[in-house]
Amino acid sequence: MSSGPLYLGFDLSTQQLKAIVITSDLQVVAETKVDFDGDFGAKYGITKGVHTVAAESEVYAPVAMWLEALDLVLQRLREKVSLERIRGVSGSCQQHGSVYWARGAEGRLAALSADKSLAEQLEGSFSHPFAPNWQDHSTGAEVDQFNSKLGSSEKLADATGSGAHHRFTGPQIMRLKRKLPDMYANTERIALVSSFLASVLIGAYAPADISDACGMNLWDIPSNAWSEPLLELTAGGKDGVPELREKLGPVRLDGGGSVGSVAAYFVQRYGFSAECQVAPFTGDNPATILALPLRPLDVIVSLGTSTTFLMITPHYKPDPAYHFFNHPTTPGQYMFMLCYKNGGLAREKVRDALPAPAAGSDPWSAFNDAVLGSKPLSVTSPGDRAKLGLYFYLPEIVPNIRAGTWRYTCKPDGSDLKESSSSEWTPADDARGIVESQALSMRMRSRDLVDAPADGLPPQPRRVYLVGGGSLNPAIARTMGEVLGGAEGVYKLDVGGNACALGGAYKAVWALERAEGESFDELIGKRWREEGAIQKVDCGYRDGVFQTYGDVLGAFGQMEEEILRG
Ligand code: XUL
């Protein structure tokens, strides 16, 4: 192992706190984790990292457990690597959650003694012992008010990058203020999970991160400032705005540099160097796009139980069904995010309607044969109509459509769209249809955000990276390439299960080693080794096929609108 500086990336997610240590040239030298249920389930009575109060649709995590987890993860890490060599720390944290520091807490943070644990010393430092989790659904009334405050959910999305969502921090703060007014009055600082963890590490309040702040419905992205009317709504009137501003504190516009040196507590207790700097922490989705040198026009499609589509774009064109966040490191670029509820589970249901493959063989073989053995939009001979379907086993959010299955056909030029009867569709058509419809939805929603990646090519992504369970599936890879394009191809990205922590560690390297004006993808691009991390799984853009799908995008949108109206 080289003797150069090391960088530490954390990932504080719902169920675990992970830590990963890398060298300046991005080689992993150590990793470890704390599993909340495994390590603390009995003590804190949590399940999958959280408490759930079904009657109130509340989901929240005990903040003290995160403090214990930080001590424990460092104890484990210290056994694997000398923490003295760590020059910079950053990290990824679950988005939208909020931590409520009590009055006087910053003083206690600054005076931590190395001979007692964080949890012991910071007991009583939180005005609310729990952090609302992104799965919380308790804010229905607040969401309605956020959506109407600026006139419509479209206007809210124009300002904050997203329509109102139950999990977003603004509605969460507004509800807790109403429910627990004394708690709110006693709050000195409301931190995001990312700024909370950075604060503990520096022993002072760290500012909110420029990207993670966009998950609050409070940050006005075009004006780069807190939104006055939305603060007013959250605070219950104009008079409460100065107090809320004070509690929220500043937002740091630079995703790089340092927010402070690591606190003496960590130097004395774990052997960190007093020189070690803490760079701004960010949210887990922004950190995912930092797990590789993702460039503008590159796309990540995460194919898990749900589907997430992440892209870097210079175009800011919000819509209530999407999310725009400031890019975590690059001013002027945005992270565009689509979160679909129907992903892998929906594909599995369609798969299960096909004849079951022989015991012991790949459960996806019949599904893959159906997709790979058929033609785009199931048009096999001239005169065939193009088949378009929607398969929502759960109510969908992109767009906001109830659960159900719909099958339509149109002419291959996109005209004459009609609902069709399921008898015209075979289970094999549905297999092709579900993968195409998932890709068509992404293409339709991102088409105005891409430019031509090279002369003579139509606007499309440059590279499409697939991650998660579905990325191993050749039928999905090919269909993604056929529909979305991808001038440089479709790749399977395999950075282990630690993409977020790795993104955090890469962010620390860039934050502290960047030359004047050097962007994240420039610096990381020079040091990142593709071999082993990515594998080309499809050629991507196919002249002709890409246009075939382009011709039915209008019909696809029309189908969604008809169903929405119906
Ligand atoms: C994103 C979201 C989740 C959490 C998961 O908006 O709510 O992805 O960030 O930790």
XYZ file of C-alpha atoms and ligand atoms in Angstrom:
576
model
C 0.000 0.000 0.000
C 1.323 3.484 -0.845
C 2.058 5.821 2.026
C 0.201 8.800 0.564
C -2.872 10.499 1.978
C -6.120 8.609 2.441
C -9.721 9.775 2.141
C -12.745 8.554 4.049
C -16.292 8.352 2.689
C -19.301 7.649 4.895
C -22.729 6.484 3.841
C -25.413 7.042 6.471
C -28.372 5.296 4.902
C -31.613 4.066 6.424
C -30.249 0.721 7.563
C -26.495 1.089 7.848
C -23.569 3.386 8.386
C -20.785 2.421 6.019
C -17.245 3.750 5.854
C -14.800 3.306 3.016
C -11.183 4.477 2.847
C -9.424 5.127 -0.450
C -6.096 6.444 -1.685
C -5.668 9.621 -3.762
C -5.707 7.420 -6.843
C -9.037 5.934 -5.803
C -7.902 2.496 -4.643
C -10.011 1.090 -1.808
C -7.870 0.239 1.215
C -10.468 -0.491 3.889
C -14.184 -0.660 4.426
C -16.495 -1.472 7.272
C -20.017 -0.874 8.439
C -22.495 -0.810 11.253
C -25.847 -2.427 10.641
C -28.544 -0.678 12.662
C -30.813 -3.680 13.163
C -27.931 -6.095 13.676
C -25.895 -3.871 15.992
C -28.598 -1.852 17.749
C -31.980 -3.409 16.927
C -32.654 -4.628 20.452
C -31.446 -1.465 22.158
C -33.411 1.001 20.029
C -36.377 -1.205 19.070
C -36.058 -0.298 15.411
C -36.847 -2.424 12.366
C -34.908 -1.849 9.151
C -33.321 1.144 10.830
C -36.519 2.999 11.700
C -39.553 3.253 13.933
C -42.871 3.147 12.117
C -46.111 4.482 13.533
C -48.599 3.192 10.991
C -51.605 5.108 12.374
C -49.821 8.432 11.736
C -47.869 7.261 8.661
C -44.754 8.303 10.526
C -41.318 6.802 9.917
C -38.347 8.090 11.890
C -34.936 7.115 13.241
C -33.401 7.701 16.693
C -30.590 10.240 16.341
C -28.693 8.795 19.318
C -28.395 5.515 17.402
C -26.560 7.311 14.594
C -24.134 8.782 17.133
C -23.463 5.331 18.558
C -23.033 4.039 15.028
C -20.420 6.708 14.276
C -18.350 5.703 17.298
C -18.716 2.011 16.460
C -17.865 2.336 12.784
C -14.706 4.303 13.613
C -13.745 1.733 16.227
C -14.080 -0.973 13.541
C -12.287 1.074 10.920
C -9.356 1.842 13.205
C -8.626 -1.875 13.353
C -8.191 -1.957 9.578
C -6.291 1.214 8.731
C -4.345 3.985 10.433
C -6.829 6.858 10.637
C -3.911 9.256 11.080
C -3.284 9.113 7.320
C -6.779 10.324 6.463
C -6.542 13.770 4.995
C -10.161 14.357 4.071
C -13.625 13.075 4.909
C -16.934 13.452 3.119
C -20.024 11.367 2.738
C -23.409 10.472 1.538
C -26.520 10.530 3.690
C -30.153 9.572 3.196
C -31.938 12.544 1.708
C -34.713 14.709 3.194
C -34.320 13.655 6.858
C -33.924 16.397 9.446
C -32.160 16.564 12.796
C -33.220 19.064 15.456
C -30.348 20.413 17.543
C -31.466 21.972 20.844
C -30.446 25.430 22.022
C -26.931 25.283 23.381
C -26.023 22.157 21.430
C -23.275 23.772 19.388
C -21.416 24.631 22.588
C -21.604 21.007 23.677
C -20.470 19.829 20.254
C -17.398 22.031 20.526
C -16.442 20.685 23.938
C -16.622 16.916 23.471
C -14.264 14.965 25.642
C -12.508 11.929 24.193
C -13.119 9.698 27.191
C -16.898 9.459 26.788
C -18.971 8.394 23.824
C -20.780 10.782 21.493
C -24.183 9.462 22.521
C -23.421 9.945 26.225
C -22.169 13.479 25.782
C -24.759 14.670 23.305
C -27.730 13.276 25.189
C -30.080 16.216 25.638
C -28.527 18.089 22.701
C -31.501 17.393 20.454
C -34.813 19.159 20.845
C -36.375 16.165 19.102
C -34.775 12.754 19.605
C -35.871 11.494 16.170
C -35.112 12.303 12.543
C -38.024 11.924 10.111
C -37.108 9.377 7.464
C -37.729 9.660 3.706
C -40.362 6.885 3.976
C -42.517 9.087 6.228
C -45.953 9.842 4.805
C -47.425 11.958 7.579
C -47.424 15.310 5.808
C -50.481 15.132 3.527
C -51.925 18.448 4.746
C -48.565 20.242 4.464
C -47.920 18.875 0.973
C -51.220 20.371 -0.217
C -50.242 23.752 1.195
C -46.792 23.611 -0.391
C -48.323 22.770 -3.755
C -50.716 25.718 -3.584
C -48.462 28.315 -1.937
C -46.843 29.519 -5.154
C -49.999 28.973 -7.230
C -49.525 25.372 -8.389
C -47.277 22.344 -8.075
C -45.715 23.407 -11.415
C -44.700 26.751 -9.897
C -43.336 24.990 -6.823
C -41.280 22.703 -9.082
C -40.042 25.747 -11.069
C -38.744 27.269 -7.850
C -37.519 24.255 -5.854
C -36.860 21.619 -8.531
C -39.664 19.322 -7.290
C -43.364 19.347 -6.572
C -44.275 18.845 -2.907
C -43.511 15.412 -1.491
C -44.355 13.933 1.893
C -40.710 13.161 2.565
C -39.300 16.573 1.654
C -37.890 18.479 4.604
C -39.986 21.676 4.354
C -43.330 19.894 4.799
C -41.752 17.767 7.562
C -40.539 20.827 9.481
C -43.911 22.509 9.048
C -45.723 19.508 10.515
C -43.381 19.106 13.472
C -43.646 22.817 14.245
C -47.441 22.475 14.346
C -47.382 19.251 16.376
C -44.556 20.110 18.750
C -44.387 23.922 19.088
C -42.192 23.807 22.202
C -39.755 21.494 20.486
C -39.567 23.907 17.549
C -39.033 26.883 19.852
C -36.218 25.032 21.575
C -34.465 24.184 18.292
C -31.227 26.030 17.566
C -30.404 24.380 14.234
C -32.341 22.175 11.850
C -29.804 20.059 9.983
C -30.191 17.699 7.076
C -28.759 14.252 7.788
C -25.744 15.225 5.660
C -25.022 18.446 7.537
C -25.749 16.706 10.860
C -23.014 14.123 10.300
C -20.550 16.752 9.065
C -21.388 18.847 12.161
C -20.565 16.028 14.563
C -17.256 15.502 12.779
C -16.179 19.140 12.944
C -17.658 19.849 16.383
C -19.677 22.833 15.103
C -22.714 23.386 12.900
C -21.842 22.619 9.285
C -23.794 24.446 6.564
C -26.354 22.619 4.436
C -25.057 21.228 1.149
C -26.008 22.941 -2.130
C -27.323 19.735 -3.671
C -28.971 18.136 -0.639
C -30.731 21.455 0.174
C -32.788 20.891 -3.005
C -34.570 17.979 -1.281
C -36.405 20.334 1.073
C -38.964 22.189 -1.104
C -37.499 25.320 0.499
C -34.456 26.201 -1.607
C -35.135 28.377 -4.636
C -32.781 26.866 -7.198
C -32.907 29.608 -9.891
C -32.294 32.362 -7.313
C -29.824 30.335 -5.225
C -31.517 31.384 -1.989
C -34.117 30.193 0.511
C -37.586 30.836 -0.896
C -39.191 33.625 1.148
C -42.824 32.528 0.558
C -42.035 28.895 1.352
C -40.197 29.856 4.540
C -43.234 31.935 5.426
C -45.514 28.933 4.879
C -43.309 26.639 6.960
C -42.913 29.176 9.752
C -46.663 29.917 9.904
C -46.399 33.561 8.825
C -43.972 36.362 7.949
C -43.057 37.006 11.573
C -41.612 33.527 11.946
C -39.305 33.777 8.928
C -36.213 35.292 10.613
C -36.331 32.603 13.311
C -36.650 29.814 10.724
C -33.788 31.274 8.649
C -31.646 31.263 11.747
C -32.526 27.646 12.476
C -31.806 26.538 8.902
C -28.492 28.343 8.833
C -26.518 28.961 5.665
C -26.293 26.824 2.538
C -22.774 26.410 1.223
C -22.669 27.052 -2.514
C -19.326 25.286 -3.045
C -19.516 21.475 -2.863
C -15.733 21.299 -2.469
C -13.168 22.684 -0.041
C -13.468 22.168 3.698
C -16.158 23.030 6.221
C -13.710 22.530 9.083
C -11.021 20.287 10.562
C -12.009 17.116 12.282
C -12.871 17.793 15.949
C -10.363 17.085 18.734
C -12.643 14.264 19.931
C -11.803 12.206 16.831
C -8.126 13.100 16.969
C -7.779 11.978 20.564
C -10.138 9.009 20.523
C -9.419 7.479 17.123
C -6.067 8.904 16.127
C -7.179 11.166 13.277
C -4.707 13.860 12.293
C -5.627 17.326 13.535
C -5.030 18.426 9.922
C -7.776 16.170 8.541
C -10.438 18.250 6.787
C -14.152 17.606 6.469
C -15.593 18.429 3.043
C -19.328 19.090 2.612
C -21.426 15.933 2.881
C -24.235 15.412 0.387
C -27.343 13.280 -0.176
C -27.232 9.651 -1.287
C -28.569 10.242 -4.788
C -26.127 13.087 -5.492
C -23.381 10.867 -4.058
C -24.335 8.066 -6.465
C -23.509 10.276 -9.443
C -20.112 10.895 -7.836
C -19.237 7.169 -7.710
C -17.770 7.522 -11.204
C -16.684 10.422 -13.406
C -20.205 10.940 -14.767
C -20.220 13.670 -17.391
C -23.035 15.871 -18.618
C -25.348 13.718 -20.822
C -24.326 10.513 -19.041
C -27.184 8.609 -17.430
C -27.438 6.126 -14.556
C -30.431 3.793 -14.501
C -30.754 1.979 -11.207
C -32.793 -1.172 -11.717
C -33.856 -2.337 -8.285
C -37.259 -3.002 -6.751
C -38.042 0.500 -7.917
C -36.307 2.271 -10.783
C -34.293 5.464 -10.495
C -33.033 7.439 -13.454
C -30.256 9.925 -12.754
C -28.694 12.248 -15.256
C -26.421 15.250 -15.310
C -27.757 18.033 -17.466
C -27.101 21.740 -17.983
C -30.838 22.248 -18.668
C -33.161 23.175 -15.816
C -36.676 22.180 -16.921
C -38.568 21.122 -13.832
C -41.894 19.340 -13.647
C -43.819 18.223 -10.549
C -43.277 14.553 -11.469
C -39.464 14.878 -11.509
C -36.681 16.158 -9.316
C -33.970 18.625 -10.143
C -31.126 19.127 -7.692
C -28.098 21.342 -7.990
C -25.187 19.184 -9.008
C -23.215 18.360 -5.835
C -19.901 19.581 -7.243
C -20.439 21.486 -10.489
C -22.223 24.853 -10.529
C -24.438 25.288 -13.600
C -25.116 21.542 -13.902
C -28.109 19.778 -12.419
C -28.911 16.286 -11.309
C -32.174 15.180 -12.872
C -33.912 12.333 -11.054
C -36.931 10.195 -11.808
C -38.084 7.826 -9.056
C -40.449 5.154 -10.353
C -42.236 2.867 -7.932
C -42.843 0.152 -10.529
C -39.555 -1.413 -11.513
C -38.275 -4.917 -10.870
C -41.398 -6.099 -9.108
C -43.575 -5.134 -12.076
C -41.194 -6.925 -14.486
C -41.368 -10.018 -12.273
C -45.177 -10.075 -12.440
C -45.061 -9.957 -16.238
C -42.365 -12.634 -16.246
C -44.524 -14.913 -14.115
C -47.281 -14.905 -16.757
C -44.879 -16.646 -19.151
C -44.422 -20.436 -19.052
C -42.178 -21.257 -16.103
C -38.626 -22.224 -17.142
C -37.412 -25.663 -16.114
C -36.475 -26.000 -12.446
C -32.923 -24.887 -11.817
C -32.633 -22.777 -14.968
C -32.532 -18.963 -15.092
C -35.996 -17.737 -14.014
C -35.669 -14.942 -16.575
C -34.871 -17.159 -19.572
C -38.392 -17.188 -21.078
C -38.797 -13.468 -20.454
C -35.436 -12.673 -22.039
C -36.125 -14.926 -25.032
C -39.456 -13.153 -25.519
C -37.828 -9.711 -25.475
C -34.747 -10.596 -27.489
C -36.721 -12.614 -30.045
C -39.188 -9.853 -30.866
C -39.090 -6.613 -32.842
C -39.349 -3.054 -31.513
C -42.916 -2.267 -30.457
C -43.809 -5.819 -31.552
C -44.118 -4.628 -35.167
C -43.150 -7.723 -37.173
C -44.596 -7.052 -40.619
C -45.604 -3.958 -42.561
C -49.087 -2.899 -41.579
C -48.715 -4.113 -37.961
C -49.697 -1.605 -35.319
C -47.167 -0.601 -32.672
C -47.909 -1.928 -29.183
C -47.603 0.347 -26.141
C -48.412 -0.808 -22.622
C -48.284 0.449 -19.047
C -47.827 -2.009 -16.210
C -48.301 -0.470 -12.784
C -48.736 -3.070 -10.087
C -48.329 -0.293 -7.534
C -49.770 3.216 -7.921
C -47.104 5.065 -9.898
C -45.656 8.512 -9.196
C -44.114 9.116 -12.612
C -46.792 9.919 -13.708
C -49.291 9.921 -10.888
C -51.412 7.007 -12.162
C -53.389 4.450 -10.164
C -52.394 0.778 -10.179
C -53.438 -1.100 -13.299
C -52.399 -2.510 -16.669
C -53.209 -0.737 -19.931
C -52.545 -1.837 -23.505
C -52.765 0.468 -26.498
C -51.782 0.346 -30.146
C -50.982 3.068 -32.672
C -49.677 3.292 -36.213
C -45.854 3.100 -36.318
C -45.777 6.858 -37.056
C -47.515 7.437 -33.713
C -50.920 8.368 -35.101
C -54.277 6.753 -34.427
C -53.695 5.717 -30.812
C -56.371 3.335 -29.484
C -56.853 1.223 -26.399
C -56.613 -2.411 -27.444
C -58.003 -5.561 -25.933
C -55.636 -7.783 -23.990
C -56.561 -10.677 -26.314
C -54.465 -8.996 -29.021
C -51.387 -9.293 -26.769
C -49.427 -12.420 -25.986
C -47.484 -12.742 -22.707
C -44.372 -12.303 -24.897
C -45.699 -8.937 -26.153
C -46.139 -7.918 -22.524
C -42.540 -8.887 -21.730
C -41.283 -6.652 -24.517
C -43.937 -4.057 -23.673
C -42.981 -3.591 -20.037
C -39.278 -3.085 -20.688
C -40.000 -0.753 -23.598
C -42.545 1.236 -21.617
C -40.126 1.745 -18.731
C -37.457 2.954 -21.171
C -39.901 5.068 -23.201
C -41.035 6.852 -20.050
C -37.421 7.764 -19.239
C -36.721 8.859 -22.801
C -39.861 11.001 -23.002
C -39.062 12.753 -19.754
C -35.383 13.352 -20.468
C -35.537 14.180 -24.173
C -35.432 17.958 -23.644
C -32.455 17.626 -21.311
C -30.055 15.960 -23.744
C -28.055 17.463 -26.589
C -26.375 15.783 -29.551
C -23.330 13.982 -28.060
C -21.496 14.156 -31.411
C -21.954 15.756 -34.818
C -24.585 14.055 -36.931
C -26.230 12.232 -34.019
C -29.670 13.032 -32.656
C -29.854 14.354 -29.062
C -29.459 11.420 -26.651
C -27.390 10.320 -23.654
C -23.682 9.786 -24.162
C -23.372 6.695 -21.970
C -26.103 4.781 -20.176
C -24.872 3.056 -17.008
C -27.053 0.329 -15.526
C -26.781 -0.522 -11.836
C -28.695 -2.835 -9.496
C -30.239 -6.290 -9.920
C -31.753 -5.714 -13.368
C -28.416 -4.581 -14.840
C -27.409 -8.231 -15.301
C -30.317 -8.869 -17.642
C -29.300 -8.829 -21.351
C -32.857 -8.174 -22.545
C -33.123 -5.077 -20.387
C -29.673 -3.865 -21.473
C -30.534 -4.180 -25.150
C -33.952 -2.568 -24.863
C -32.489 0.345 -22.881
C -29.951 0.836 -25.678
C -32.584 0.573 -28.404
C -34.957 3.051 -26.771
C -32.676 5.482 -24.919
C -29.759 5.336 -27.333
C -26.394 6.088 -25.791
C -23.821 7.241 -28.313
C -20.989 5.454 -26.487
C -23.067 2.448 -25.465
C -24.775 0.887 -22.471
C -22.577 -0.208 -19.566
C -23.091 -2.269 -16.498
C -21.600 -0.338 -13.605
C -20.320 -2.445 -10.764
C -18.798 -0.481 -7.941
C -19.909 -3.053 -5.352
C -22.665 -2.335 -2.906
C -20.921 0.827 -1.800
C -21.624 3.343 -4.559
C -22.755 6.059 -2.148
C -19.854 5.688 0.288
C -17.457 5.580 -2.654
C -19.079 8.717 -4.092
C -18.506 10.344 -0.705
C -14.844 9.301 -0.657
C -14.288 10.524 -4.262
C -15.912 13.798 -3.264
C -13.415 14.155 -0.416
C -10.501 13.554 -2.840
C -11.803 16.146 -5.299
C -12.788 18.620 -2.566
C -9.290 18.711 -1.128
C -7.038 18.024 -4.111
C -8.747 20.002 -6.893
C -6.705 22.552 -8.763
C -8.250 25.994 -9.278
C -11.365 25.445 -11.442
C -10.818 21.695 -11.841
C -14.167 19.933 -12.043
C -15.036 16.674 -10.302
C -15.249 14.652 -13.505
C -11.932 16.069 -14.756
C -10.064 15.161 -11.589
C -11.774 11.814 -10.957
C -11.787 11.001 -14.706
C -7.968 11.123 -14.752
C -7.656 8.699 -11.846
C -10.607 6.360 -12.360
C -9.890 2.969 -13.845
C -12.733 1.657 -15.924
C -11.465 -1.924 -15.923
C -13.327 -3.930 -13.363
C -15.816 -1.143 -12.677
C -17.736 -1.125 -15.937
C -18.561 -3.565 -18.674
C -20.117 -2.687 -22.019
C -23.378 -4.623 -22.303
C -24.961 -3.075 -25.392
C -23.926 -0.858 -28.292
C -26.583 1.721 -27.355
C -27.620 4.000 -30.208
C -28.872 2.202 -33.324
C -29.636 4.415 -36.275
C -33.214 3.725 -37.365
C -34.358 1.831 -34.271
C -33.849 4.950 -32.151
C -36.065 6.896 -34.562
C -38.715 4.129 -34.530
C -39.138 4.736 -30.827
C -38.950 8.506 -31.318
C -41.972 8.280 -33.622
C -44.208 6.883 -30.869
C -43.096 9.116 -27.993
C -46.028 11.472 -28.625
C -48.465 8.547 -28.606
C -46.885 7.248 -25.397
C -47.471 10.612 -23.705
C -51.010 10.722 -25.077
C -51.689 7.257 -23.635
C -50.518 8.400 -20.186
C -52.714 11.498 -20.396
C -55.786 9.489 -21.373
C -55.272 7.145 -18.440
C -54.666 10.065 -16.090
C -57.940 11.659 -17.203
C -59.894 8.384 -17.082
C -34.797 10.300 -2.754
C -35.187 9.492 -1.596
C -34.431 8.254 -1.307
C -33.552 8.448 -0.123
C -32.951 7.119 0.231
O -35.615 11.386 -2.977
O -36.075 9.814 -0.847
O -33.672 7.858 -2.406
O -32.603 9.427 -0.392
O -32.005 7.217 1.227
